[in-house]
Short mmCIF file of C-alpha atoms in Angstrom, two decimals:
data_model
loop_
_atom_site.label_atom_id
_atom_site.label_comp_id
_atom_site.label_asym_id
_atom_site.label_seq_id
_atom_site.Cartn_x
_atom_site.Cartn_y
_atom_site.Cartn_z
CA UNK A 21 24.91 32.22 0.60
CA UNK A 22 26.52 32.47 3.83
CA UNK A 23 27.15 29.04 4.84
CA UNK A 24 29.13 28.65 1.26
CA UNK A 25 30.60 31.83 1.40
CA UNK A 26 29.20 32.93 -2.37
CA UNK A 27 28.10 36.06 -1.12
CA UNK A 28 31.62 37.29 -0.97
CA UNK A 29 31.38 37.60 -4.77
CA UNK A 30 28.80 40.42 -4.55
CA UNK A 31 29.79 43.04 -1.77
CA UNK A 32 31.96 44.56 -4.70
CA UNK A 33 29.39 45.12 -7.81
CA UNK A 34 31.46 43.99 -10.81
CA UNK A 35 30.02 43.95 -14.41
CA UNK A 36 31.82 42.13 -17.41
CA UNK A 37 32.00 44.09 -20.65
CA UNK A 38 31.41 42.75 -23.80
CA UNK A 39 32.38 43.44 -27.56
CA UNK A 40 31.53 41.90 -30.46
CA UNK A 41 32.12 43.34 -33.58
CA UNK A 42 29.71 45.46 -35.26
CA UNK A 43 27.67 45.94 -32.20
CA UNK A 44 27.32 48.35 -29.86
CA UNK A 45 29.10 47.22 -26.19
CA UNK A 46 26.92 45.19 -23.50
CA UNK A 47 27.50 45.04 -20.27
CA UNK A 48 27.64 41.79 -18.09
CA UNK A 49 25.70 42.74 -14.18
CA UNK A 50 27.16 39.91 -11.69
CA UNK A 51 23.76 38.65 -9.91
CA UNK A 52 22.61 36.14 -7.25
CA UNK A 53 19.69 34.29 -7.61
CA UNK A 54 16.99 36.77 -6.96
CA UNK A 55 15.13 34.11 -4.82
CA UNK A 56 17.84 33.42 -2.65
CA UNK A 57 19.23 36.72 -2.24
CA UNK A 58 16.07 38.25 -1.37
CA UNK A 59 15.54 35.77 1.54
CA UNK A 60 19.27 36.81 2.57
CA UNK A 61 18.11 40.69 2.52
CA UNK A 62 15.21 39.82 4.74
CA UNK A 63 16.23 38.11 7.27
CA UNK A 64 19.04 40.93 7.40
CA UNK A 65 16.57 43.60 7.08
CA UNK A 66 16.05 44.35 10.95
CA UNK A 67 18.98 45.26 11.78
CA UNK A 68 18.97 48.62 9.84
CA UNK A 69 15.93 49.87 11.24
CA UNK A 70 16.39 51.77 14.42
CA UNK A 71 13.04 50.66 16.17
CA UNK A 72 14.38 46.44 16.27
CA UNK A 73 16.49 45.52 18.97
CA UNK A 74 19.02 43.89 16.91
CA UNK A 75 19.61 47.49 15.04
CA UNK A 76 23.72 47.47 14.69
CA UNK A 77 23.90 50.15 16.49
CA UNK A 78 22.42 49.12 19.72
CA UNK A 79 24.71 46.10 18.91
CA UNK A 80 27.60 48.10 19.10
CA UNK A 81 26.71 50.09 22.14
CA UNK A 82 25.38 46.69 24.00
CA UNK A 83 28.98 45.54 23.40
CA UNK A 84 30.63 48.62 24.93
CA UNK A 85 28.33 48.67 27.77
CA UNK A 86 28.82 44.97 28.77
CA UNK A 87 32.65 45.00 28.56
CA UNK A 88 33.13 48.35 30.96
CA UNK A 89 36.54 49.24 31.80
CA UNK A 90 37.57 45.50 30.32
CA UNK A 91 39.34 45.41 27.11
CA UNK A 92 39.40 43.22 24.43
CA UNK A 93 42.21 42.15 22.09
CA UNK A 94 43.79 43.99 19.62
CA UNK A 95 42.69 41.91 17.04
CA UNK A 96 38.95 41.78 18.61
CA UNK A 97 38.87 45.53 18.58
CA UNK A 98 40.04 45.72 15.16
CA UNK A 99 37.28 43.91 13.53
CA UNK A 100 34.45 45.93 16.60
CA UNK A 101 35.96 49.13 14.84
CA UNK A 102 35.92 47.42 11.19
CA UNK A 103 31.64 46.19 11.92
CA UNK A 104 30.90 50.11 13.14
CA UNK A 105 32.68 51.98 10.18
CA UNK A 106 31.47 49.62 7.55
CA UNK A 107 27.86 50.25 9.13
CA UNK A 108 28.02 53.33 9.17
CA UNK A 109 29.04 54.02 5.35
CA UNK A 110 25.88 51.71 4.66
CA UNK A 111 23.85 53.85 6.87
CA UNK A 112 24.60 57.28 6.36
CA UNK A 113 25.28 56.65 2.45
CA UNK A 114 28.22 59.20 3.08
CA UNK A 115 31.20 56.85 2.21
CA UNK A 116 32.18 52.92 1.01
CA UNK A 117 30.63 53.76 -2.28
CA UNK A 118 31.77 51.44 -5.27
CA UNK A 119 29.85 53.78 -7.91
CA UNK A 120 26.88 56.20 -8.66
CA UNK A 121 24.66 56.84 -11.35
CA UNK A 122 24.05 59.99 -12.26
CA UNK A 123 20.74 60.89 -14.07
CA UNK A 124 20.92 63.24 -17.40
CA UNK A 125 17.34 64.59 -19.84
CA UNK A 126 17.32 64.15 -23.37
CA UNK A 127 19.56 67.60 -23.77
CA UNK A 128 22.40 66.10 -21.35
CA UNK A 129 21.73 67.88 -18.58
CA UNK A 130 22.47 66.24 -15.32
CA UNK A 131 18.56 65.56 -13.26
CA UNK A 132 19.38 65.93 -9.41
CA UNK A 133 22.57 64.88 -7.44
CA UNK A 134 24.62 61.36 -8.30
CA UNK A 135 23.10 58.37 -6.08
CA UNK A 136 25.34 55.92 -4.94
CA UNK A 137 24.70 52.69 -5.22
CA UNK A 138 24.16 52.40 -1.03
CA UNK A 139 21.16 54.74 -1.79
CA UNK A 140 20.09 52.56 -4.74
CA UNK A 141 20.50 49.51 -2.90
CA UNK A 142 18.16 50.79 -0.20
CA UNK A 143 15.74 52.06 -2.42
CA UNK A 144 15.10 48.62 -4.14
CA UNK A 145 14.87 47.49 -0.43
CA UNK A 146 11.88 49.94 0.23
CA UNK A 147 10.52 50.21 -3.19
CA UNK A 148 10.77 46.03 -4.27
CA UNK A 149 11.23 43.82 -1.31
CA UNK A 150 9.03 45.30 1.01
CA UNK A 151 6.68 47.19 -0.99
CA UNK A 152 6.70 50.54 0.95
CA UNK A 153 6.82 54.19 -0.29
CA UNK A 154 10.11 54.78 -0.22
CA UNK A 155 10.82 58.57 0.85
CA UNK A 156 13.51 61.55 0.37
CA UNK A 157 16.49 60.64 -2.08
CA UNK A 158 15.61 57.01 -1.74
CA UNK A 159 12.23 57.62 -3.59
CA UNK A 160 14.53 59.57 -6.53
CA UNK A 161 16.13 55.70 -6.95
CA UNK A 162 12.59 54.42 -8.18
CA UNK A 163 12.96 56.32 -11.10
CA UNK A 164 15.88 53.60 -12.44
CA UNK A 165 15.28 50.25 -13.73
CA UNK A 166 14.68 47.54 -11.87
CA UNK A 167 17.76 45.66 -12.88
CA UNK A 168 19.78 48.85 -11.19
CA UNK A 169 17.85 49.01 -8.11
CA UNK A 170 19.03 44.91 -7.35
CA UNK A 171 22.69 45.16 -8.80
CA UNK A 172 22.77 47.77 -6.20
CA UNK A 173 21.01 45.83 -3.37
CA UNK A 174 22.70 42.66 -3.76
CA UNK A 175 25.81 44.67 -2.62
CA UNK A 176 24.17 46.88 -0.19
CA UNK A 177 22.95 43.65 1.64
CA UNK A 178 25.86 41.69 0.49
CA UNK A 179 28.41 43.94 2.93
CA UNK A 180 25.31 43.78 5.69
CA UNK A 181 25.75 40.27 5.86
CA UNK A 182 29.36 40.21 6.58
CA UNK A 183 28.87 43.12 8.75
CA UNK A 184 26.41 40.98 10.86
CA UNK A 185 28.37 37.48 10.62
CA UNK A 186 31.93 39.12 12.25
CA UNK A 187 29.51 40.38 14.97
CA UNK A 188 28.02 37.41 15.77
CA UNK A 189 30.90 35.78 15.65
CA UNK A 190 32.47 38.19 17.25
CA UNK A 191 30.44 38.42 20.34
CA UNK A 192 30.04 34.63 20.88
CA UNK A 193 34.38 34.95 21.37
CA UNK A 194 33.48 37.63 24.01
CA UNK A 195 30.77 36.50 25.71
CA UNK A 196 33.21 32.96 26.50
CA UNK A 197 36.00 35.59 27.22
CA UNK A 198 33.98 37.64 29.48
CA UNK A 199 30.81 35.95 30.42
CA UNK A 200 28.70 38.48 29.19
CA UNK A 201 25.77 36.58 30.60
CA UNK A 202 23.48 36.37 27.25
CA UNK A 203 21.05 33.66 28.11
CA UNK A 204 22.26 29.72 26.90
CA UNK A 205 19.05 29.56 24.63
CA UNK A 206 19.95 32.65 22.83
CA UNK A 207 22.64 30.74 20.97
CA UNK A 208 20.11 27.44 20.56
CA UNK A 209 16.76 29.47 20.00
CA UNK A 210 15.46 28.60 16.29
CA UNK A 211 15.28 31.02 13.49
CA UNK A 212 15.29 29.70 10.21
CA UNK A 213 13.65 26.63 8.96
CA UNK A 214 16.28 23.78 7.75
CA UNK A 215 15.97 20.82 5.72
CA UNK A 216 15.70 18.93 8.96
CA UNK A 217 12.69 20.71 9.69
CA UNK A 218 10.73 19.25 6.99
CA UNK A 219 10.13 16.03 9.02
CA UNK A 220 8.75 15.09 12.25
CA UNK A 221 8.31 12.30 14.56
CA UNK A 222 4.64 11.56 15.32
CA UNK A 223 3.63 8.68 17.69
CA UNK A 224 0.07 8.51 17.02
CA UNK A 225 -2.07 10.13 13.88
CA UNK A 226 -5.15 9.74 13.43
CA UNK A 227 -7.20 11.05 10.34
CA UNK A 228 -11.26 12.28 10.58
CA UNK A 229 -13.80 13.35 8.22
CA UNK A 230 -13.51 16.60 6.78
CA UNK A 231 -15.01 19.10 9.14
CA UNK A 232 -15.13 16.94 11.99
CA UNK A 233 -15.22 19.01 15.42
CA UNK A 234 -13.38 17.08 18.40
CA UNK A 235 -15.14 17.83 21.97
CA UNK A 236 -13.13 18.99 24.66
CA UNK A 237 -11.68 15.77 26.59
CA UNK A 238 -12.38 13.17 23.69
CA UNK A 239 -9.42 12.15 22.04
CA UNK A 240 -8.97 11.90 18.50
CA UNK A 241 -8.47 8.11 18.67
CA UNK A 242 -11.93 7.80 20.37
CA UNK A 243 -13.89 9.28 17.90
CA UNK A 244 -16.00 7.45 15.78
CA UNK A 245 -14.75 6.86 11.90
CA UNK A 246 -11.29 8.14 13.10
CA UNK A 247 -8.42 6.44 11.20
CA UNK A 248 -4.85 5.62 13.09
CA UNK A 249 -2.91 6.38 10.04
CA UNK A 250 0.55 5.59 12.20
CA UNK A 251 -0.92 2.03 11.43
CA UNK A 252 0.21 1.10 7.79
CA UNK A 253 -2.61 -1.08 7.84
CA UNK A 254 -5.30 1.22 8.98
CA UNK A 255 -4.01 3.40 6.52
CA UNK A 256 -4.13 1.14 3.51
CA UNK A 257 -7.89 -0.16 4.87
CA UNK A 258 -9.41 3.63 5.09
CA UNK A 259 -7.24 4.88 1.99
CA UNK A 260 -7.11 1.77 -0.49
CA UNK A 261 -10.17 -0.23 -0.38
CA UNK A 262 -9.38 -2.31 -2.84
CA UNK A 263 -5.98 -4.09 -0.45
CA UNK A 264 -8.31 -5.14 2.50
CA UNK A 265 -8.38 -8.60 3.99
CA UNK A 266 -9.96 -9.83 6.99
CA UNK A 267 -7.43 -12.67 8.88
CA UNK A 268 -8.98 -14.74 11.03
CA UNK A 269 -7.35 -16.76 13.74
CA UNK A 270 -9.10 -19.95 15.12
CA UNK A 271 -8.64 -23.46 16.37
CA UNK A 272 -9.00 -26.12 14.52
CA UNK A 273 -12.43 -26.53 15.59
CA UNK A 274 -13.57 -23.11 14.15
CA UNK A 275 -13.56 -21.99 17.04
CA UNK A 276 -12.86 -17.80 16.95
CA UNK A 277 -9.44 -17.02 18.77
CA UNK A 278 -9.67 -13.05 17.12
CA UNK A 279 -9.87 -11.20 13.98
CA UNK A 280 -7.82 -9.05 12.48
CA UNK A 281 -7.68 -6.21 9.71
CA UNK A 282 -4.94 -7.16 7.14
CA UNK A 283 -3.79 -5.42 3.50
CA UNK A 284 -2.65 -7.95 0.77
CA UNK A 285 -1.05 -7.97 -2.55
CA UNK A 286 -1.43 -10.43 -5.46
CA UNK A 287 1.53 -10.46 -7.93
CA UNK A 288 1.46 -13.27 -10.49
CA UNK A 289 2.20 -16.49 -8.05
CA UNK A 290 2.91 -14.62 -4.81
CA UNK A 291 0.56 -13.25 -2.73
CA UNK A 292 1.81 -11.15 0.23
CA UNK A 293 -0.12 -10.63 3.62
CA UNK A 294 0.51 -7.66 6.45
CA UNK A 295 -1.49 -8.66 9.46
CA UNK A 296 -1.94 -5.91 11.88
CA UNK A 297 1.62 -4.23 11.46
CA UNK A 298 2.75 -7.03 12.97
CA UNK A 299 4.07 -9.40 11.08
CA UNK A 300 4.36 -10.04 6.75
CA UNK A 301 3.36 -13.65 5.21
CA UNK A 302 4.19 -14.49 1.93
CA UNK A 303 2.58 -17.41 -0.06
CA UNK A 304 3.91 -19.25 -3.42
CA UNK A 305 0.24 -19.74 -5.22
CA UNK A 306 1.44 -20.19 -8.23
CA UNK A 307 3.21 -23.68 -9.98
CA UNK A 308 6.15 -24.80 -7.94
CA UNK A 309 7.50 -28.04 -8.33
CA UNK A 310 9.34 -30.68 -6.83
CA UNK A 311 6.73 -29.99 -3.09
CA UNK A 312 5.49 -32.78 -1.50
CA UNK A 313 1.49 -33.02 -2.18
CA UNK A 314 -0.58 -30.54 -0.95
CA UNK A 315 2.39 -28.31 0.22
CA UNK A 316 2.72 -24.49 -0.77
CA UNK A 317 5.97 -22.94 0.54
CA UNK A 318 4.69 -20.21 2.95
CA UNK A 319 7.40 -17.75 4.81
CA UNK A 320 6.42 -15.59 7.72
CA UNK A 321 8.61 -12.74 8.87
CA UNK A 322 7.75 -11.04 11.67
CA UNK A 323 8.00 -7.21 11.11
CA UNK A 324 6.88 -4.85 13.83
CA UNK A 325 6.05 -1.13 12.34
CA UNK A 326 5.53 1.80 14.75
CA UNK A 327 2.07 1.71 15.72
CA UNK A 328 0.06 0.36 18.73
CA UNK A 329 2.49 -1.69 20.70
CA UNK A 330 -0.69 -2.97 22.25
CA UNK A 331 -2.06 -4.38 18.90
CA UNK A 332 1.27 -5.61 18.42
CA UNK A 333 1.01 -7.94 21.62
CA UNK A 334 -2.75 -9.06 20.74
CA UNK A 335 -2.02 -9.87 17.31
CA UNK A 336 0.76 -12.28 18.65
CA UNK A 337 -0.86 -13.67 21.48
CA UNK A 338 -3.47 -14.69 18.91
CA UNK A 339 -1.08 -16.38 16.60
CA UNK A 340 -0.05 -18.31 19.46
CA UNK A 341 -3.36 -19.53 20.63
CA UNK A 342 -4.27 -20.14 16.95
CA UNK A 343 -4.33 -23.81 14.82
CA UNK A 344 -5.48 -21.71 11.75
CA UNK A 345 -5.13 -18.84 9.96
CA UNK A 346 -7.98 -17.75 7.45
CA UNK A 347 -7.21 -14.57 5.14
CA UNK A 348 -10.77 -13.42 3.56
CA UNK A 349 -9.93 -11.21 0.54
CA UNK A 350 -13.29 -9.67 -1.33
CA UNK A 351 -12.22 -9.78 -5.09
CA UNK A 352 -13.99 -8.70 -8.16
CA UNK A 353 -14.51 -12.53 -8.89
CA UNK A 354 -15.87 -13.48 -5.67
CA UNK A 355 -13.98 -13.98 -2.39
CA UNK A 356 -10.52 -15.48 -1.95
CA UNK A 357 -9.93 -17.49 1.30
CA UNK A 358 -6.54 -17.94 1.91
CA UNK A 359 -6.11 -20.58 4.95
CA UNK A 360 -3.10 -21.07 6.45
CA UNK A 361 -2.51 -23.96 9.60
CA UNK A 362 0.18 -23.36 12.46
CA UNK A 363 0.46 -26.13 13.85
CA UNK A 364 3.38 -28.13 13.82
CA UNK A 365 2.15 -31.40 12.19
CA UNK A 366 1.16 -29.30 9.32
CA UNK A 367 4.51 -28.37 8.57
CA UNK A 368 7.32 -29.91 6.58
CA UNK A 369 10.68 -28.88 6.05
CA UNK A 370 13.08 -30.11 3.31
CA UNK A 371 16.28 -28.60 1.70
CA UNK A 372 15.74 -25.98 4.79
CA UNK A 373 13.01 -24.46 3.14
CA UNK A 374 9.80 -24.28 5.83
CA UNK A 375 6.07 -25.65 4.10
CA UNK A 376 3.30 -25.35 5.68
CA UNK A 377 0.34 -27.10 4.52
CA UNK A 378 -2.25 -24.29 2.97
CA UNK A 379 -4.96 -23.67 0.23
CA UNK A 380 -5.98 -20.73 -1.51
CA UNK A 381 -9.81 -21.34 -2.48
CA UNK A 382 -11.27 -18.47 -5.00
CA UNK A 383 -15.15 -17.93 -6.91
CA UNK A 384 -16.65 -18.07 -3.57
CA UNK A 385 -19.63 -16.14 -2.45
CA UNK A 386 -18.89 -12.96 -0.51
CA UNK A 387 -19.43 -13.59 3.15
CA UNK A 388 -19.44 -17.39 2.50
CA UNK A 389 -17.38 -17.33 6.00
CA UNK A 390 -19.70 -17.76 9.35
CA UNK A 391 -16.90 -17.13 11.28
#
């Protein structure tokens, strides 16, 4: 409300009223959101209470103190003098009132003294946001409607905010002027929570059984069953059972070069492969015409997600040592092996597409693999 200025609207209380004919007048109460205004009165809420050291008036006197015999410009001085006497009609209730209500018993006789709608508005403070007992005339307030304890506070902490945003801004010009020496962080030091704040950078993550306890000097990464979920694939192994394939990298011997967890997906006649967050292969299984015999167009991007740079370099040094490639994929019908050769003689290129020479085998018995 203060970053778009809408608060403006309600340091004067204003009320529409209506007539229709026939019926008796209504009148229209000009409201904020009460959501939004009550985080506004909250966060504005310390500095009418004497014991916080952001009360105004230690503000005020903090200003005087630090400037000494300097002065400040006319225009500065103006809005200092402005900030105290608007303060101190909120605080003392005694003046800047835009109306009162005054109370009356079924025989029209006026109950107590008028309140003003300062008093109101600090009642609904005490009595509503807070939740406290509030005392002397303040307590008399409780006695109205809801509705008229928050017209009146969404002024009373309306004004407070533009009380407290010419002082800020106010100081910040003096303190360049003058060099009151407020420490650098003060003017960096977080407060609020921003949309920024919602997100955060994590290197490493790792995920644990429910009520696991972590020993002082293991790390989380050392522990058994612990999950790296910065790894997309570790994620998708722990998380979605149902997306795991083992790749297997050999020579052309069957000889074991390393293993590797993988996820895959099977849509109609492509089948998709992430090995290790480190790089993506997608196969045509489906019909394709017009291939030389035996050929399956196969493309490989390499994509490197944010994980372990070190798995990153195995996986790859792997691929290079590797004649074969050998996805195992447990499926409700059996196992899928999808093999995939590297080496060069294996591969054929026309119309600038890249083939590589591969099968995809299915219906055959789980672990069927003695790799």
């Amino acid at each position: 409300m203060v970053k778009d200025q809408s608060v403006l609207k309600y340091v004067n209380p204003t009320f529409t009223i209506q007539r229709r004919e026939g019926e008796p007048i209504r009148l229209k109460y000009h409201m904020p959101d009460q959501e939004v205004f009550e985080s506004l009165a909250a966060r504005t809420r310390p500095c009418i209470l004497e014991r916080e050291p952001v009360y105004l008036d230690k503000v005020f006197r903090s200003v005087t103190m630090c400037l000494g015999a300097r002065k400040m410009s006319e225009t500065a001085q103006k809005c200092f003098d402005e900030c105290k006497a608007h303060f101190a009609h909120l605080r003392d209730k005694d003046g800047g009132t835009s109306y009162s209500i005054q109370m009356f018993d079924t025989n029209d006789v006026p109950q107590g003294e008028p309140m003003s709608d300062l008093l109101i508005g600090e009642a609904w403070l005490y009595s509503d946001l807070v939740h406290t007992d509030p005392q002397g005339r303040k307590a008399e307030a409780t006695a109205l409607s809801y509705r008229d304890r928050y017209y009146a506070g969404t002024s009373f902490f309306s004004q407070l905010s533009i009380i407290i945003v010419n002082m800020l801004n106010l100081i910040t010009a003096l303190n360049r002027d003058f060099g009151f020496g407020i420490d650098p962080k003060a003017w960096e030091e977080q407060v609020v929570a921003a949309d920024e704040d919602s997100e955060r950078v994590a290197e490493n993550m790792y995920m644990l059984p429910q009520g696991t306890q972590i020993p002082d000097g293991v790390r989380p990464k050392d522990m058994p069953n612990a999950v790296d979920v910065s790894s997309m694939t570790e994620t998708a192994w722990a998380l979605n059972p149902q997306q795991r394939a083992t790749i297997i990298l050999c020579k052309a011997d069957g000889q074991l070069v390393d293993r590797f967890h993988g996820i895959y997906s099977w849509n109609d006649d492509k089948m998709t492969l992430l090995v290790g967050d480190t790089f993506i292969c997608e196969l045509g299984i489906g019909q394709q015409a017009a291939l030389p015999a035996g050929f399956k167009e196969i493309e490989v991007t390499r994509r490197v997600f944010k994980g372990d740079p070190t798995m990153t370099t195995k996986v790859w040094d792997a691929v290079k040592r590797a004649d074969l490639m050998i996805g195992v994929i447990p499926r409700k019908e059996g196992t899928a092996y999808v093999i995939v050769p590297f080496r060069e003689n294996q591969v054929h290129v026309e119309n600038g597409r890249m083939l590589v020479r591969s099968a995809v085998e299915e219906d055959h018995p789980t672990g069927g693999t003695s790799m």
